[in-house]
mmCIF file of C-alpha atoms in Angstrom:
data_model
loop_
_atom_site.group_PDB
_atom_site.id
_atom_site.type_symbol
_atom_site.label_atom_id
_atom_site.label_comp_id
_atom_site.label_asym_id
_atom_site.label_seq_id
_atom_site.Cartn_x
_atom_site.Cartn_y
_atom_site.Cartn_z
ATOM 1 C CA UNK A 1 -0.470 14.753 -96.754
ATOM 2 C CA UNK A 2 1.700 12.824 -99.406
ATOM 3 C CA UNK A 3 1.518 14.133 -102.943
ATOM 4 C CA UNK A 4 3.300 11.785 -105.459
ATOM 5 C CA UNK A 5 4.213 13.084 -109.039
ATOM 6 C CA UNK A 6 4.515 10.265 -111.669
ATOM 7 C CA UNK A 7 6.532 11.351 -114.630
ATOM 8 C CA UNK A 8 5.799 9.546 -117.907
ATOM 9 C CA UNK A 9 8.558 9.372 -120.324
ATOM 10 C CA UNK A 10 8.389 10.717 -123.902
ATOM 11 C CA UNK A 11 10.640 11.414 -126.652
ATOM 12 C CA UNK A 12 12.095 14.013 -124.967
ATOM 13 C CA UNK A 13 13.286 11.952 -122.172
ATOM 14 C CA UNK A 14 15.636 9.950 -123.971
ATOM 15 C CA UNK A 15 17.559 13.299 -125.348
ATOM 16 C CA UNK A 16 17.319 15.198 -121.843
ATOM 17 C CA UNK A 17 20.349 16.217 -119.826
ATOM 18 C CA UNK A 18 18.338 16.832 -116.549
ATOM 19 C CA UNK A 19 14.998 16.985 -114.907
ATOM 20 C CA UNK A 20 14.345 20.035 -112.595
ATOM 21 C CA UNK A 21 11.909 18.887 -109.913
ATOM 22 C CA UNK A 22 10.424 21.925 -107.741
ATOM 23 C CA UNK A 23 10.742 21.807 -103.982
ATOM 24 C CA UNK A 24 7.598 23.095 -102.593
ATOM 25 C CA UNK A 25 7.658 26.081 -100.484
ATOM 26 C CA UNK A 26 6.804 26.265 -96.671
ATOM 27 C CA UNK A 27 3.588 28.482 -96.495
ATOM 28 C CA UNK A 28 0.972 29.245 -93.606
ATOM 29 C CA UNK A 29 -0.997 26.239 -95.009
ATOM 30 C CA UNK A 30 2.021 23.572 -95.541
ATOM 31 C CA UNK A 31 5.432 22.540 -94.385
ATOM 32 C CA UNK A 32 7.085 20.283 -96.235
ATOM 33 C CA UNK A 33 8.993 17.382 -94.403
ATOM 34 C CA UNK A 34 10.184 14.862 -96.723
ATOM 35 C CA UNK A 35 10.842 14.087 -100.019
ATOM 36 C CA UNK A 36 11.559 10.733 -101.795
ATOM 37 C CA UNK A 37 13.150 10.284 -105.249
ATOM 38 C CA UNK A 38 14.096 7.467 -107.490
ATOM 39 C CA UNK A 39 17.022 5.741 -106.430
ATOM 40 C CA UNK A 40 19.471 5.494 -109.419
ATOM 41 C CA UNK A 41 19.134 9.215 -110.252
ATOM 42 C CA UNK A 42 21.855 11.598 -108.768
ATOM 43 C CA UNK A 43 20.799 15.254 -108.066
ATOM 44 C CA UNK A 44 21.864 18.809 -107.163
ATOM 45 C CA UNK A 45 19.955 21.597 -105.290
ATOM 46 C CA UNK A 46 19.621 24.420 -107.326
ATOM 47 C CA UNK A 47 18.157 27.987 -106.140
ATOM 48 C CA UNK A 48 16.191 30.449 -107.494
ATOM 49 C CA UNK A 49 17.562 33.907 -108.095
ATOM 50 C CA UNK A 50 15.040 35.946 -106.813
ATOM 51 C CA UNK A 51 13.800 34.367 -103.836
ATOM 52 C CA UNK A 52 14.631 31.446 -101.363
ATOM 53 C CA UNK A 53 13.104 28.765 -103.246
ATOM 54 C CA UNK A 54 14.908 25.819 -104.230
ATOM 55 C CA UNK A 55 14.729 22.970 -106.992
ATOM 56 C CA UNK A 56 16.085 19.471 -107.358
ATOM 57 C CA UNK A 57 18.106 18.935 -110.890
ATOM 58 C CA UNK A 58 18.488 15.024 -111.512
ATOM 59 C CA UNK A 59 20.617 13.390 -114.075
ATOM 60 C CA UNK A 60 20.657 10.100 -115.367
ATOM 61 C CA UNK A 61 18.408 7.518 -117.731
ATOM 62 C CA UNK A 62 15.055 8.956 -117.764
ATOM 63 C CA UNK A 63 13.533 6.612 -120.356
ATOM 64 C CA UNK A 64 11.713 4.807 -117.571
ATOM 65 C CA UNK A 65 8.565 5.931 -115.328
ATOM 66 C CA UNK A 66 9.524 7.916 -112.270
ATOM 67 C CA UNK A 67 7.956 9.030 -109.011
ATOM 68 C CA UNK A 68 8.403 11.806 -106.729
ATOM 69 C CA UNK A 69 6.910 11.849 -103.360
ATOM 70 C CA UNK A 70 6.484 15.020 -101.182
ATOM 71 C CA UNK A 71 5.291 14.660 -97.576
ATOM 72 C CA UNK A 72 3.726 17.608 -96.091
ATOM 73 C CA UNK A 73 2.646 18.498 -92.539
ATOM 74 C CA UNK A 74 0.481 21.525 -91.609
ATOM 75 C CA UNK A 75 2.070 24.898 -91.897
ATOM 76 C CA UNK A 76 2.621 27.855 -89.304
ATOM 77 C CA UNK A 77 3.079 31.468 -89.756
ATOM 78 C CA UNK A 78 6.822 31.100 -88.538
ATOM 79 C CA UNK A 79 7.492 28.533 -90.879
ATOM 80 C CA UNK A 80 6.569 30.455 -94.201
ATOM 81 C CA UNK A 81 8.988 31.409 -96.759
ATOM 82 C CA UNK A 82 9.200 34.767 -98.713
ATOM 83 C CA UNK A 83 6.040 34.314 -100.464
ATOM 84 C CA UNK A 84 5.598 38.068 -101.251
ATOM 85 C CA UNK A 85 9.139 38.392 -102.920
ATOM 86 C CA UNK A 86 8.766 40.464 -106.002
ATOM 87 C CA UNK A 87 8.991 39.226 -109.339
ATOM 88 C CA UNK A 88 9.158 42.057 -111.801
ATOM 89 C CA UNK A 89 9.054 40.615 -115.343
ATOM 90 C CA UNK A 90 6.626 40.526 -118.312
ATOM 91 C CA UNK A 91 4.663 37.970 -116.609
ATOM 92 C CA UNK A 92 3.835 40.567 -113.843
ATOM 93 C CA UNK A 93 3.732 43.814 -115.264
ATOM 94 C CA UNK A 94 0.495 45.277 -116.400
ATOM 95 C CA UNK A 95 0.221 46.961 -119.681
ATOM 96 C CA UNK A 96 -2.368 49.616 -119.704
ATOM 97 C CA UNK A 97 -4.253 51.845 -117.339
ATOM 98 C CA UNK A 98 -4.926 50.243 -114.155
ATOM 99 C CA UNK A 99 -7.757 52.831 -112.847
ATOM 100 C CA UNK A 100 -9.664 52.582 -116.163
ATOM 101 C CA UNK A 101 -9.504 48.856 -116.151
ATOM 102 C CA UNK A 102 -10.869 48.473 -112.628
ATOM 103 C CA UNK A 103 -13.071 51.242 -112.534
ATOM 104 C CA UNK A 104 -12.961 51.482 -108.758
ATOM 105 C CA UNK A 105 -13.663 55.352 -108.544
ATOM 106 C CA UNK A 106 -10.531 55.482 -105.806
ATOM 107 C CA UNK A 107 -12.102 52.853 -103.819
ATOM 108 C CA UNK A 108 -8.803 50.665 -104.079
ATOM 109 C CA UNK A 109 -6.901 53.299 -101.891
ATOM 110 C CA UNK A 110 -8.897 51.939 -98.851
ATOM 111 C CA UNK A 111 -7.615 50.132 -96.314
ATOM 112 C CA UNK A 112 -9.582 46.875 -97.685
ATOM 113 C CA UNK A 113 -8.636 47.869 -101.070
ATOM 114 C CA UNK A 114 -7.104 44.080 -101.919
ATOM 115 C CA UNK A 115 -10.738 42.980 -101.952
ATOM 116 C CA UNK A 116 -11.976 45.654 -104.322
ATOM 117 C CA UNK A 117 -9.078 44.965 -106.950
ATOM 118 C CA UNK A 118 -10.099 41.114 -106.514
ATOM 119 C CA UNK A 119 -13.797 41.533 -107.168
ATOM 120 C CA UNK A 120 -13.007 44.301 -109.778
ATOM 121 C CA UNK A 121 -10.872 41.803 -111.681
ATOM 122 C CA UNK A 122 -13.242 39.172 -111.158
ATOM 123 C CA UNK A 123 -15.852 41.264 -113.024
ATOM 124 C CA UNK A 124 -13.593 41.201 -116.145
ATOM 125 C CA UNK A 125 -13.551 37.422 -116.502
ATOM 126 C CA UNK A 126 -15.843 34.365 -117.212
ATOM 127 C CA UNK A 127 -14.276 31.099 -116.522
ATOM 128 C CA UNK A 128 -13.400 28.910 -119.383
ATOM 129 C CA UNK A 129 -10.454 27.346 -121.125
ATOM 130 C CA UNK A 130 -6.847 28.880 -121.535
ATOM 131 C CA UNK A 131 -7.000 32.252 -123.728
ATOM 132 C CA UNK A 132 -3.851 32.500 -125.585
ATOM 133 C CA UNK A 133 -4.468 36.535 -126.042
ATOM 134 C CA UNK A 134 -4.174 36.737 -121.887
ATOM 135 C CA UNK A 135 -0.761 35.214 -121.891
ATOM 136 C CA UNK A 136 0.838 38.581 -120.811
ATOM 137 C CA UNK A 137 -0.967 40.996 -118.364
ATOM 138 C CA UNK A 138 -2.775 43.848 -120.199
ATOM 139 C CA UNK A 139 -6.044 45.633 -119.910
ATOM 140 C CA UNK A 140 -8.775 45.079 -122.242
ATOM 141 C CA UNK A 141 -12.337 46.250 -122.599
ATOM 142 C CA UNK A 142 -15.357 44.282 -121.952
ATOM 143 C CA UNK A 143 -15.397 40.575 -120.154
ATOM 144 C CA UNK A 144 -12.710 37.666 -121.427
ATOM 145 C CA UNK A 145 -12.969 34.129 -120.785
ATOM 146 C CA UNK A 146 -10.082 32.463 -119.236
ATOM 147 C CA UNK A 147 -8.639 29.825 -117.116
ATOM 148 C CA UNK A 148 -6.950 30.201 -113.651
ATOM 149 C CA UNK A 149 -3.824 31.336 -115.108
ATOM 150 C CA UNK A 150 -5.303 33.919 -117.358
ATOM 151 C CA UNK A 151 -7.331 35.052 -114.374
ATOM 152 C CA UNK A 152 -4.336 35.251 -112.014
ATOM 153 C CA UNK A 153 -1.654 36.752 -114.465
ATOM 154 C CA UNK A 154 -4.168 39.709 -114.632
ATOM 155 C CA UNK A 155 -5.130 39.794 -110.771
ATOM 156 C CA UNK A 156 -1.398 39.556 -109.785
ATOM 157 C CA UNK A 157 -0.402 42.510 -112.105
ATOM 158 C CA UNK A 158 -3.305 44.586 -111.248
ATOM 159 C CA UNK A 159 -2.548 44.127 -107.545
ATOM 160 C CA UNK A 160 1.179 44.997 -108.018
ATOM 161 C CA UNK A 161 0.573 47.764 -110.158
ATOM 162 C CA UNK A 162 -1.628 49.193 -107.359
ATOM 163 C CA UNK A 163 1.405 48.773 -104.990
ATOM 164 C CA UNK A 164 -0.128 45.617 -103.191
ATOM 165 C CA UNK A 165 1.549 42.742 -101.685
ATOM 166 C CA UNK A 166 0.619 39.681 -103.851
ATOM 167 C CA UNK A 167 1.769 36.270 -104.340
ATOM 168 C CA UNK A 168 1.309 34.216 -107.292
ATOM 169 C CA UNK A 169 1.269 30.203 -106.049
ATOM 170 C CA UNK A 170 1.225 27.128 -108.614
ATOM 171 C CA UNK A 171 0.492 23.597 -107.337
ATOM 172 C CA UNK A 172 -2.115 20.822 -107.491
ATOM 173 C CA UNK A 173 -5.611 20.978 -106.279
ATOM 174 C CA UNK A 174 -7.666 17.727 -105.460
ATOM 175 C CA UNK A 175 -11.288 18.163 -105.596
ATOM 176 C CA UNK A 176 -11.587 15.387 -102.982
ATOM 177 C CA UNK A 177 -9.372 14.910 -99.851
ATOM 178 C CA UNK A 178 -9.258 11.102 -100.227
ATOM 179 C CA UNK A 179 -6.562 8.541 -101.024
ATOM 180 C CA UNK A 180 -6.142 7.991 -104.781
ATOM 181 C CA UNK A 181 -7.428 11.288 -105.934
ATOM 182 C CA UNK A 182 -5.829 12.704 -108.962
ATOM 183 C CA UNK A 183 -5.197 16.193 -109.659
ATOM 184 C CA UNK A 184 -6.658 17.638 -112.776
ATOM 185 C CA UNK A 185 -3.671 19.359 -114.260
ATOM 186 C CA UNK A 186 -1.882 22.100 -112.369
ATOM 187 C CA UNK A 187 -3.862 25.057 -110.650
ATOM 188 C CA UNK A 188 -2.981 28.498 -109.205
ATOM 189 C CA UNK A 189 -4.393 30.931 -106.906
ATOM 190 C CA UNK A 190 -3.190 34.253 -105.266
ATOM 191 C CA UNK A 191 -2.415 35.305 -101.771
ATOM 192 C CA UNK A 192 -2.538 39.115 -100.610
ATOM 193 C CA UNK A 193 -0.915 40.466 -97.521
ATOM 194 C CA UNK A 194 -1.800 43.717 -95.534
ATOM 195 C CA UNK A 195 -0.429 44.775 -91.985
ATOM 196 C CA UNK A 196 -3.765 43.479 -90.773
ATOM 197 C CA UNK A 197 -4.300 40.069 -92.607
ATOM 198 C CA UNK A 198 -3.211 37.628 -95.099
ATOM 199 C CA UNK A 199 -6.057 36.135 -97.708
ATOM 200 C CA UNK A 200 -5.661 33.537 -100.190
ATOM 201 C CA UNK A 201 -7.949 33.882 -103.406
ATOM 202 C CA UNK A 202 -9.186 31.417 -105.912
ATOM 203 C CA UNK A 203 -11.057 33.788 -108.251
ATOM 204 C CA UNK A 204 -11.381 31.085 -110.937
ATOM 205 C CA UNK A 205 -13.068 28.455 -108.553
ATOM 206 C CA UNK A 206 -15.508 31.408 -107.372
ATOM 207 C CA UNK A 207 -16.538 32.049 -110.905
ATOM 208 C CA UNK A 208 -16.672 28.597 -111.736
ATOM 209 C CA UNK A 209 -19.142 28.019 -108.701
ATOM 210 C CA UNK A 210 -20.976 30.973 -110.091
ATOM 211 C CA UNK A 211 -20.446 33.034 -106.893
ATOM 212 C CA UNK A 212 -21.799 36.385 -106.875
ATOM 213 C CA UNK A 213 -18.349 37.777 -105.888
ATOM 214 C CA UNK A 214 -15.191 36.193 -104.938
ATOM 215 C CA UNK A 215 -14.688 34.861 -101.254
ATOM 216 C CA UNK A 216 -11.323 34.598 -99.596
ATOM 217 C CA UNK A 217 -10.053 31.237 -98.378
ATOM 218 C CA UNK A 218 -7.754 28.471 -99.780
ATOM 219 C CA UNK A 219 -10.397 26.088 -101.061
ATOM 220 C CA UNK A 220 -13.638 27.799 -101.396
ATOM 221 C CA UNK A 221 -15.167 24.820 -103.227
ATOM 222 C CA UNK A 222 -13.558 22.370 -100.743
ATOM 223 C CA UNK A 223 -10.903 19.730 -101.535
ATOM 224 C CA UNK A 224 -7.035 20.417 -100.859
ATOM 225 C CA UNK A 225 -4.385 21.724 -102.768
ATOM 226 C CA UNK A 226 -0.500 21.821 -102.497
ATOM 227 C CA UNK A 227 1.540 24.722 -103.413
ATOM 228 C CA UNK A 228 4.727 23.704 -105.232
ATOM 229 C CA UNK A 229 5.994 27.085 -106.158
ATOM 230 C CA UNK A 230 5.390 30.968 -105.754
ATOM 231 C CA UNK A 231 5.929 33.772 -108.133
ATOM 232 C CA UNK A 232 6.028 34.249 -112.068
ATOM 233 C CA UNK A 233 9.384 33.952 -114.090
ATOM 234 C CA UNK A 234 11.537 31.818 -111.719
ATOM 235 C CA UNK A 235 15.161 31.563 -112.674
ATOM 236 C CA UNK A 236 17.113 28.771 -111.172
ATOM 237 C CA UNK A 237 20.710 28.769 -110.932
ATOM 238 C CA UNK A 238 23.254 25.958 -111.258
ATOM 239 C CA UNK A 239 26.983 26.322 -110.310
ATOM 240 C CA UNK A 240 27.630 27.231 -113.861
ATOM 241 C CA UNK A 241 24.770 28.517 -115.495
ATOM 242 C CA UNK A 242 21.265 30.524 -115.452
ATOM 243 C CA UNK A 243 18.460 28.231 -116.501
ATOM 244 C CA UNK A 244 15.552 30.043 -118.747
ATOM 245 C CA UNK A 245 12.879 31.781 -116.914
ATOM 246 C CA UNK A 246 9.856 29.247 -116.050
ATOM 247 C CA UNK A 247 6.396 31.095 -116.320
ATOM 248 C CA UNK A 248 5.014 28.869 -113.296
ATOM 249 C CA UNK A 249 6.632 26.078 -111.809
ATOM 250 C CA UNK A 250 4.223 22.934 -110.920
ATOM 251 C CA UNK A 251 5.323 20.009 -113.153
ATOM 252 C CA UNK A 252 8.883 18.923 -113.471
ATOM 253 C CA UNK A 253 10.731 20.248 -116.649
ATOM 254 C CA UNK A 254 13.156 18.251 -118.945
ATOM 255 C CA UNK A 255 16.335 20.115 -119.652
ATOM 256 C CA UNK A 256 17.328 19.500 -122.966
ATOM 257 C CA UNK A 257 20.828 20.048 -124.627
ATOM 258 C CA UNK A 258 19.604 23.582 -126.279
ATOM 259 C CA UNK A 259 18.984 24.507 -122.600
ATOM 260 C CA UNK A 260 15.242 24.748 -123.007
ATOM 261 C CA UNK A 261 12.954 23.459 -120.229
ATOM 262 C CA UNK A 262 9.735 21.950 -121.494
ATOM 263 C CA UNK A 263 7.298 20.492 -118.916
ATOM 264 C CA UNK A 264 7.431 16.677 -118.440
ATOM 265 C CA UNK A 265 4.079 14.932 -118.678
ATOM 266 C CA UNK A 266 3.154 14.562 -114.931
ATOM 267 C CA UNK A 267 0.042 13.453 -113.172
ATOM 268 C CA UNK A 268 -0.517 14.157 -109.350
ATOM 269 C CA UNK A 269 -1.680 11.720 -106.886
ATOM 270 C CA UNK A 270 -3.022 12.218 -103.311
ATOM 271 C CA UNK A 271 -1.595 9.345 -101.603
ATOM 272 C CA UNK A 272 -2.394 10.215 -97.975
ATOM 273 C CA UNK A 273 -5.145 12.922 -97.268
ATOM 274 C CA UNK A 274 -4.521 15.861 -94.978
ATOM 275 C CA UNK A 275 -5.823 15.416 -91.539
ATOM 276 C CA UNK A 276 -6.065 18.213 -89.322
ATOM 277 C CA UNK A 277 -3.653 17.823 -86.130
ATOM 278 C CA UNK A 278 -1.963 14.660 -87.480
ATOM 279 C CA UNK A 279 1.507 14.072 -87.071
ATOM 280 C CA UNK A 280 3.691 13.413 -89.922
ATOM 281 C CA UNK A 281 6.986 11.278 -89.704
ATOM 282 C CA UNK A 282 9.960 13.336 -90.752
ATOM 283 C CA UNK A 283 12.099 11.560 -93.380
ATOM 284 C CA UNK A 284 15.778 11.421 -92.397
ATOM 285 C CA UNK A 285 18.638 11.138 -94.986
ATOM 286 C CA UNK A 286 20.432 7.700 -94.687
ATOM 287 C CA UNK A 287 24.019 7.676 -95.719
ATOM 288 C CA UNK A 288 23.228 4.416 -97.860
ATOM 289 C CA UNK A 289 20.188 5.523 -99.312
ATOM 290 C CA UNK A 290 20.732 7.359 -102.557
ATOM 291 C CA UNK A 291 16.773 7.797 -103.229
ATOM 292 C CA UNK A 292 16.044 10.413 -100.531
ATOM 293 C CA UNK A 293 16.486 13.902 -100.514
ATOM 294 C CA UNK A 294 15.411 15.602 -97.371
ATOM 295 C CA UNK A 295 15.311 19.512 -96.753
ATOM 296 C CA UNK A 296 16.241 21.114 -93.640
ATOM 297 C CA UNK A 297 13.209 21.285 -91.463
#
């Protein structure tokens, strides 16, 4: 599978001193095997402070359109990164009484409690546009309307408050597994892990489809997706500085002189669909080709 991000320059591009591009993590569903970047742009690899994640910090002239292509092969259990690294910050800490919010009568203590918590959080939401009142995880009364970020912010915080292993993934969802399919903005989902099993949950898609209860699975409505980061409040470190925390990291971000990291206007295209069992060519770094950046695979 090949996913290409196209960056459209705006007024911030001329002032930017850098462009921070995520390096997609390896998961049980995907393995990053190649990355192609624009030739004129030098870069350095920067690392996230609370996990093994990395990003590319580019420098140069950003006034032109730029494309970054990511080549994925199928994932493996052995190749996954530390997806369940614990990010403890304002985006992940629940404010309020968990038991009252979930109203589970103690059922969340059972072995299958992850599913119970997911269902309880889903009952608190209807699918809609982004709700600014839900930017930070806090309990509330009744049912609220929210998008995938709102729903998964609450779900992640509830799982953490219940002592469960949970991961927040941000990336792109393509409704059809075909060449030229464009992602409609970023998307996010949750993974849970117990000693018995690992499960992916897309509560927003399940609510959007009108399902009676959430069902586990990476793509409950079909299509394909690519994760570009995991965790909330990511902090990347250069050799001399810590960059500001990033709520969720999918689209590349401009690094401005004041240190801020606003999102770049980005479109994502599925250039080559995912085919089960298909071989993917591993791109190798050529000493004379400054346009290729590859990770160790």
